Short mmCIF file of C-alpha atoms and ligand atoms in Angstrom, two decimals:
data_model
loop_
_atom_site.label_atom_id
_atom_site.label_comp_id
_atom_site.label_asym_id
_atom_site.label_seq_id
_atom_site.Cartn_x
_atom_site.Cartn_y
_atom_site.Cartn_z
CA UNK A 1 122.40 83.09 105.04
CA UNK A 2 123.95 85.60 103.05
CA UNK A 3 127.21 87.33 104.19
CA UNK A 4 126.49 90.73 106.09
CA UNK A 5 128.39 94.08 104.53
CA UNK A 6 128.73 96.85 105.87
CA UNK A 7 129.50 100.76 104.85
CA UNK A 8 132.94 101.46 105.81
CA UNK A 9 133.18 102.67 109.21
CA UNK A 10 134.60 106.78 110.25
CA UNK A 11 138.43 106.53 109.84
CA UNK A 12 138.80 107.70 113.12
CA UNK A 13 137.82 103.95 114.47
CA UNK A 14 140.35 102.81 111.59
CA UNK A 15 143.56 101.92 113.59
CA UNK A 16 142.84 98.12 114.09
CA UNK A 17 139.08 97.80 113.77
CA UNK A 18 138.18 93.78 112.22
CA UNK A 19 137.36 94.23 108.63
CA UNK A 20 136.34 90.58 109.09
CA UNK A 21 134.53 88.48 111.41
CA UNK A 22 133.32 84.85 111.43
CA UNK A 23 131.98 83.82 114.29
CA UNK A 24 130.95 79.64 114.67
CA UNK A 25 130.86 79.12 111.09
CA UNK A 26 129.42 75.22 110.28
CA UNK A 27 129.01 74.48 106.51
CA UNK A 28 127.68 71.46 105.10
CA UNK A 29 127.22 70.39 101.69
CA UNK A 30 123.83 68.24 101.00
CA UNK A 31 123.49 65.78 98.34
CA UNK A 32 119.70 66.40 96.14
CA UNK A 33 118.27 64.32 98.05
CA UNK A 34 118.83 66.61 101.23
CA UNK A 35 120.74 64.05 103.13
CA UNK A 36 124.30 65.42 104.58
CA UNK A 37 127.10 64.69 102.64
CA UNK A 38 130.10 66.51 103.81
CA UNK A 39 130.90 68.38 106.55
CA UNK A 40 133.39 71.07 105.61
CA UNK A 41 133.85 73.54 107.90
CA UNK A 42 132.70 73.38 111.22
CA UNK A 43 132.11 75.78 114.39
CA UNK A 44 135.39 77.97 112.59
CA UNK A 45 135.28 81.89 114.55
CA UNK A 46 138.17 83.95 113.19
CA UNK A 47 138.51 87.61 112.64
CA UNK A 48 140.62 90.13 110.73
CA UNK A 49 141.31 93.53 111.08
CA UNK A 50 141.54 96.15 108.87
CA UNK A 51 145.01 95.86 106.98
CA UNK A 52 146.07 92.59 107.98
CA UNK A 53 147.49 89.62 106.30
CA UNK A 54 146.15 86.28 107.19
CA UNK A 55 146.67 83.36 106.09
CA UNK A 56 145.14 79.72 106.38
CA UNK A 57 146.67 76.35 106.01
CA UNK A 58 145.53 72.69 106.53
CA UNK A 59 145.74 69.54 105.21
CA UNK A 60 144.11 68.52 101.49
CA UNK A 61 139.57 69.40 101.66
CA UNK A 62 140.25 70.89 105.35
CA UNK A 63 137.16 73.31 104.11
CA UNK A 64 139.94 75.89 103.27
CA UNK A 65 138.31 76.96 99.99
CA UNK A 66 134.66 76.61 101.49
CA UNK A 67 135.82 78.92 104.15
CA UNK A 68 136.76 81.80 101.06
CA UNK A 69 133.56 81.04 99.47
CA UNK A 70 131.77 81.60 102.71
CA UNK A 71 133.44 85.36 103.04
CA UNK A 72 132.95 85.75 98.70
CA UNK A 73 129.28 84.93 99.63
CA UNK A 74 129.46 82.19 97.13
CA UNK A 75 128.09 79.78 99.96
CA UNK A 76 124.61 79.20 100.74
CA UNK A 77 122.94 77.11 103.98
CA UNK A 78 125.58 77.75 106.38
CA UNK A 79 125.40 78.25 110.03
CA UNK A 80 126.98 80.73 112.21
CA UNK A 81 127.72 84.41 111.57
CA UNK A 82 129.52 85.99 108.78
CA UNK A 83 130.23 90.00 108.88
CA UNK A 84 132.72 92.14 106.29
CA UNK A 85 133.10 95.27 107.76
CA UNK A 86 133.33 96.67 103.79
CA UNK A 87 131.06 98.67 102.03
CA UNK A 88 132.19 96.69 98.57
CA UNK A 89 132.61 93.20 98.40
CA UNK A 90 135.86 91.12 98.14
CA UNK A 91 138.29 90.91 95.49
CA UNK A 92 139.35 87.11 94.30
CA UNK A 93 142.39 85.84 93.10
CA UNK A 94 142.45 82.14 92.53
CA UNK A 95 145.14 79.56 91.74
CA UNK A 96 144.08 79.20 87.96
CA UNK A 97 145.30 82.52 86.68
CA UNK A 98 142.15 83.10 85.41
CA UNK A 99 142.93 85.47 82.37
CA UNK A 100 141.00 85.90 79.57
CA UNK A 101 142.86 84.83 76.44
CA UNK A 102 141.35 86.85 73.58
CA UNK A 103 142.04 90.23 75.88
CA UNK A 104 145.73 92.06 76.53
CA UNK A 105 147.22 92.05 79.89
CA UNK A 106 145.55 96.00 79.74
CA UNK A 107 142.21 95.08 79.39
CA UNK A 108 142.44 91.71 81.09
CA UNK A 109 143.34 94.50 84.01
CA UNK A 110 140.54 96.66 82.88
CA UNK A 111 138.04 94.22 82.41
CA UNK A 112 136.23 94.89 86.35
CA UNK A 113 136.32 98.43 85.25
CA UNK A 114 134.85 98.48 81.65
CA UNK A 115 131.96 95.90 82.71
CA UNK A 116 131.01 98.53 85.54
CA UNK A 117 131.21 101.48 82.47
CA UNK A 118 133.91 103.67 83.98
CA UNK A 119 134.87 105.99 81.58
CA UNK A 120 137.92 104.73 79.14
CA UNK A 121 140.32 107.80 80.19
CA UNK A 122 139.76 106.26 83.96
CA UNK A 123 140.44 103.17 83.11
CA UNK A 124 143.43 103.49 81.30
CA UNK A 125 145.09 105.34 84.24
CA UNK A 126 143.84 102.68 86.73
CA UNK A 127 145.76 100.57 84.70
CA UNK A 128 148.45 102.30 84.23
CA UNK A 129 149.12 102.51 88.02
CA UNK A 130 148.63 98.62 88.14
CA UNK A 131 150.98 98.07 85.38
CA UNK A 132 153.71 99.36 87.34
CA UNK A 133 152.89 98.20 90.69
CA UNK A 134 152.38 94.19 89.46
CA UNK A 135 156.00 94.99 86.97
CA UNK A 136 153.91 94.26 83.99
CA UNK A 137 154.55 98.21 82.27
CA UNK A 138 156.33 95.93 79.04
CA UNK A 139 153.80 93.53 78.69
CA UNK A 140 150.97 96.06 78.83
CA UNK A 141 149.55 94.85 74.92
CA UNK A 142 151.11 91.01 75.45
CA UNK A 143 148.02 88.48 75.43
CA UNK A 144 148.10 85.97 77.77
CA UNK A 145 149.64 82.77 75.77
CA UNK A 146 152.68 85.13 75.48
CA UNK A 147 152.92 85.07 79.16
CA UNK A 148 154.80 83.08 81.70
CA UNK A 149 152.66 81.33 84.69
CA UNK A 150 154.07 83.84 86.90
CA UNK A 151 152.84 86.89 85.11
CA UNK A 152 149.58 85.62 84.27
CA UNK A 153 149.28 85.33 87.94
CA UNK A 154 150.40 88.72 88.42
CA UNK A 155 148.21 90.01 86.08
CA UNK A 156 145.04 88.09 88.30
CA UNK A 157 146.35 90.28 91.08
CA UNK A 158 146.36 93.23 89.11
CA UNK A 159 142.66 92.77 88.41
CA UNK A 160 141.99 91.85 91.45
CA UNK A 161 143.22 95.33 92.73
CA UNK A 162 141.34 97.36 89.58
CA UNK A 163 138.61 98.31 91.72
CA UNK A 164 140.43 99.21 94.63
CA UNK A 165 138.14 96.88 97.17
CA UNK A 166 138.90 96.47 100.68
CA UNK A 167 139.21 92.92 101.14
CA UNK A 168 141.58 90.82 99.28
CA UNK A 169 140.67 87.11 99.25
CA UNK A 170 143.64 84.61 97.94
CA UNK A 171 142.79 80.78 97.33
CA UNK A 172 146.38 79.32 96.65
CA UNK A 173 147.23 82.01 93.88
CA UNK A 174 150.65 80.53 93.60
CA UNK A 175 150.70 76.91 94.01
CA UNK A 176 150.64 76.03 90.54
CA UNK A 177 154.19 78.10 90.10
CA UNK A 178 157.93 76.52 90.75
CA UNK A 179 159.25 77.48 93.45
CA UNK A 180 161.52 80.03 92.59
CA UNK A 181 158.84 81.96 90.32
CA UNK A 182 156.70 81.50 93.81
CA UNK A 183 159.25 83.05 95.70
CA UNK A 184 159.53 85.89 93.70
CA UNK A 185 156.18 86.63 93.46
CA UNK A 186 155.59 86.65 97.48
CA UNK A 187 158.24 89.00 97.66
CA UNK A 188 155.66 91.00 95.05
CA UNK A 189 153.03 90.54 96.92
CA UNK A 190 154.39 91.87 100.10
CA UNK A 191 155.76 95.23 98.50
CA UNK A 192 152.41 95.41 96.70
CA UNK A 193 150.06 94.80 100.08
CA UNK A 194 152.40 97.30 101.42
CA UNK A 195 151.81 99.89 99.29
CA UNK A 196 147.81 99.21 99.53
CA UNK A 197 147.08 97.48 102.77
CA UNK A 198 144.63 95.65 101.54
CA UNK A 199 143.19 93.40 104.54
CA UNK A 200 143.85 89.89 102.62
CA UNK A 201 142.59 86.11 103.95
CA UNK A 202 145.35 84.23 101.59
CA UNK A 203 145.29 80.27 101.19
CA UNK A 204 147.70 78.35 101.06
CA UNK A 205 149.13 74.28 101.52
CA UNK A 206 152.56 75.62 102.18
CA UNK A 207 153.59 76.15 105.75
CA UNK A 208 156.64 78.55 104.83
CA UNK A 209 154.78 80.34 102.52
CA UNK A 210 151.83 81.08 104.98
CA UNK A 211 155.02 82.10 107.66
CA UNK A 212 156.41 84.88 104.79
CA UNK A 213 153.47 86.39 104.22
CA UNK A 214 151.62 86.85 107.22
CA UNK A 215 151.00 88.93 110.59
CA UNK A 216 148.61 85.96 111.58
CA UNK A 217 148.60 82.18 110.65
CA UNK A 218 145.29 80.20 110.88
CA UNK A 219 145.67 76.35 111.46
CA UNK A 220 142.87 73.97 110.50
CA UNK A 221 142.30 70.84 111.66
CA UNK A 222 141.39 67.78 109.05
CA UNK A 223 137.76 68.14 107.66
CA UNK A 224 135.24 68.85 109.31
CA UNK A 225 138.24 72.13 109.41
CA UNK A 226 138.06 73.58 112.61
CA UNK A 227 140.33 76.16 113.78
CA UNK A 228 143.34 74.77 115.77
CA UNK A 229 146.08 77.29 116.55
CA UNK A 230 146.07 81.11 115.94
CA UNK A 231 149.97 81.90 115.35
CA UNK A 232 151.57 86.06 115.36
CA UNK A 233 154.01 85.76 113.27
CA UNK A 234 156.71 88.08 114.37
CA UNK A 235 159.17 89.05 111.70
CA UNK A 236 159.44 92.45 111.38
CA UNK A 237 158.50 94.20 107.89
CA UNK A 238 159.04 95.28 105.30
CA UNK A 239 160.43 91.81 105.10
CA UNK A 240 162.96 89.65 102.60
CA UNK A 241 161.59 86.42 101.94
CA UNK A 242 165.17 85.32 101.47
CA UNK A 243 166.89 86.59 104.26
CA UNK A 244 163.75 85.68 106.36
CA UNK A 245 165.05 81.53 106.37
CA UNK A 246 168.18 82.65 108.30
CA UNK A 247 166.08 83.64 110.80
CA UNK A 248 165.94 80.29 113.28
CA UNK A 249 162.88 81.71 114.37
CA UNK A 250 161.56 81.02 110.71
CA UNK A 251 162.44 77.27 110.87
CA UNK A 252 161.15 77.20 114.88
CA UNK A 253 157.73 78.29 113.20
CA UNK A 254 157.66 75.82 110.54
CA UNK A 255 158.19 72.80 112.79
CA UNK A 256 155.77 74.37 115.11
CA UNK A 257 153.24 74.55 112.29
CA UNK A 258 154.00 71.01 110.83
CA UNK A 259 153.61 69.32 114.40
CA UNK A 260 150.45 71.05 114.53
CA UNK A 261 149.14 69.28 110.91
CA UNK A 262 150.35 65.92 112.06
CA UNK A 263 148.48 66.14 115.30
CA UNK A 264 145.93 68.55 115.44
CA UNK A 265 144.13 69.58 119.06
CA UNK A 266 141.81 71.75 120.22
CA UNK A 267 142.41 75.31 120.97
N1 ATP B 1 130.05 71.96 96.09
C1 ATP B 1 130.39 70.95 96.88
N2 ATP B 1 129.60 69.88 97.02
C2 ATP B 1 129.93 68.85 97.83
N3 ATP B 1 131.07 68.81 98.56
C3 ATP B 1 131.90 69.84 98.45
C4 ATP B 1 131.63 70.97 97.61
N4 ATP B 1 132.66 71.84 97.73
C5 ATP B 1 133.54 71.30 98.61
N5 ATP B 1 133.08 70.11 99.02
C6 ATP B 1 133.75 69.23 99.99
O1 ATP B 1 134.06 69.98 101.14
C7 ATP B 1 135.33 69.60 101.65
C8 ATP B 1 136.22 70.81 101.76
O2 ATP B 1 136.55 71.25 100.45
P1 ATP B 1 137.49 72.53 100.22
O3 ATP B 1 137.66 72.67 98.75
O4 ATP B 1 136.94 73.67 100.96
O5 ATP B 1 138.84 72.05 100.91
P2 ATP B 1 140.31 72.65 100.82
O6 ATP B 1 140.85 72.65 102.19
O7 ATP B 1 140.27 73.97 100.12
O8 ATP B 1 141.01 71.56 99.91
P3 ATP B 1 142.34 71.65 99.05
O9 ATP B 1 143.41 72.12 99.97
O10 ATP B 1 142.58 70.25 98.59
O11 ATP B 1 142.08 72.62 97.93
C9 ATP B 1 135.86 68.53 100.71
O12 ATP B 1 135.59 67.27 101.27
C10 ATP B 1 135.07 68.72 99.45
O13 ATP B 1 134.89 67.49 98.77
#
């Protein structure tokens, strides 16, 4: 089954329409032989609307990253029903910072761009605008060994954004960072998804991480994942991911969130 796309709806229907919708979606991985192997994902409905910030968390092969892959459309023989309400397809950022190393942070930015043949005067204001929204204006002719982890990463986001799509898709883009480089760069990603509400699924294993970024917090069970809670996050935005853990709600969240891991039920 291949994932559904659609052209963007009127604006007028663009208040809180669902960008993304996943309704019962089972995905199992076969050996060659054709027997079942692994059960990743199973009977998983979630949806997303337009501009929103979800994020996922569960323990270790939950189906986390299956369940990107599914809305990518880099998943084949699934079951259920998959629809992006987008007219492009998703944009990727993945926890490898997955620069190229022969090409400046510039045209590692560019690169979406160039490979689709916009012209070079286009490009090179598209990246311009990046530059300055991921902090990367000094680094602009840097390559990437001259980079910290951190900035590689933002430059991944940065090219993630070239094209302007719809849909942001996130698989753990900053758990291979410490945590104070990780902190930083959530705070980066919130002023950046605030100046593009992007709607963004964003993975992650960190429970406090998942409560600073989102509006909504999916909670997966152990594989086969299945969904078990649905949490609103409440804090108000734009937010401080500092001044956010004074908040006792943060901490009420987090043990909420925890118990949830250690003893999944059913919703
Ligand atoms: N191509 C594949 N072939 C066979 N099994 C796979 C394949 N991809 C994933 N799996 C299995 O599906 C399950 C879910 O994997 P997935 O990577 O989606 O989990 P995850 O929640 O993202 O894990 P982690 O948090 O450790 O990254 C795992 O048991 C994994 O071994």
């Amino acid at each position: 089954m291949a994932v559904a796309l659609e052209s963007a709806r009127p604006a007028a229907a663009a208040v809180a329409r669902p960008m993304i919708e996943v309704d019962r979606l089972t995905k199992a991985f076969y050996d060659s032989e054709g027997d079942r192997v692994t059960v990743a994902v199973s009977d998983f409905s979630f949806s997303v609307a337009q501009g929103e910030f979800v994020c996922i968390v569960g323990p270790s092969g939950c189906g986390k990253t299956t369940v990107l892959r599914v809305l990518a459309d880099l998943e084949q023989q699934l079951s259920g029903d998959v629809k992006l309400h987008s007219a492009m397809p998703p944009a990727m950022v993945f926890q490898e910072a997955s620069v190229l190393p022969w090409l400046t942070v510039s045209e590692n930015i560019a690169l979406p761009l160039s490979l689709k043949g916009v012209p070079r005067a286009q490009q090179d204001a598209r990246v311009g605008e990046l530059l300055a929204l991921t902090g990367l204006g000094d680094f602009a002719r840097a390559r990437p060994h001259q980079l910290s982890g951190g900035m590689k990463q933002r430059v991944s986001v940065a090219r993630a954004l070239a094209e302007d799509r719809e849909i942001l898709l996130m698989d753990e883009p900053f758990g291979a960072l410490d945590e104070q480089t990780r902190l930083v760069l959530q705070q980066e990603l919130l002023r950046i998804w605030g100046a593009t509400r992007k709607t963004v699924v964003f993975i992650t294993h960190s429970v406090d991480e998942a409560l600073t970024l989102a509006d909504r917090v999916l909670v997966m069970s152990p594989r086969p994942g299945r969904l078990v809670a649905e949490l609103t996050v409440p804090f108000e935005r734009p937010r401080d991911v500092v001044e956010m853990r004074r908040d006792k709600r943060f901490w009420d969240m987090t043990y909420e969130v925890w118990n949830l891991l250690a003893a999944p039920g059913e919703v």
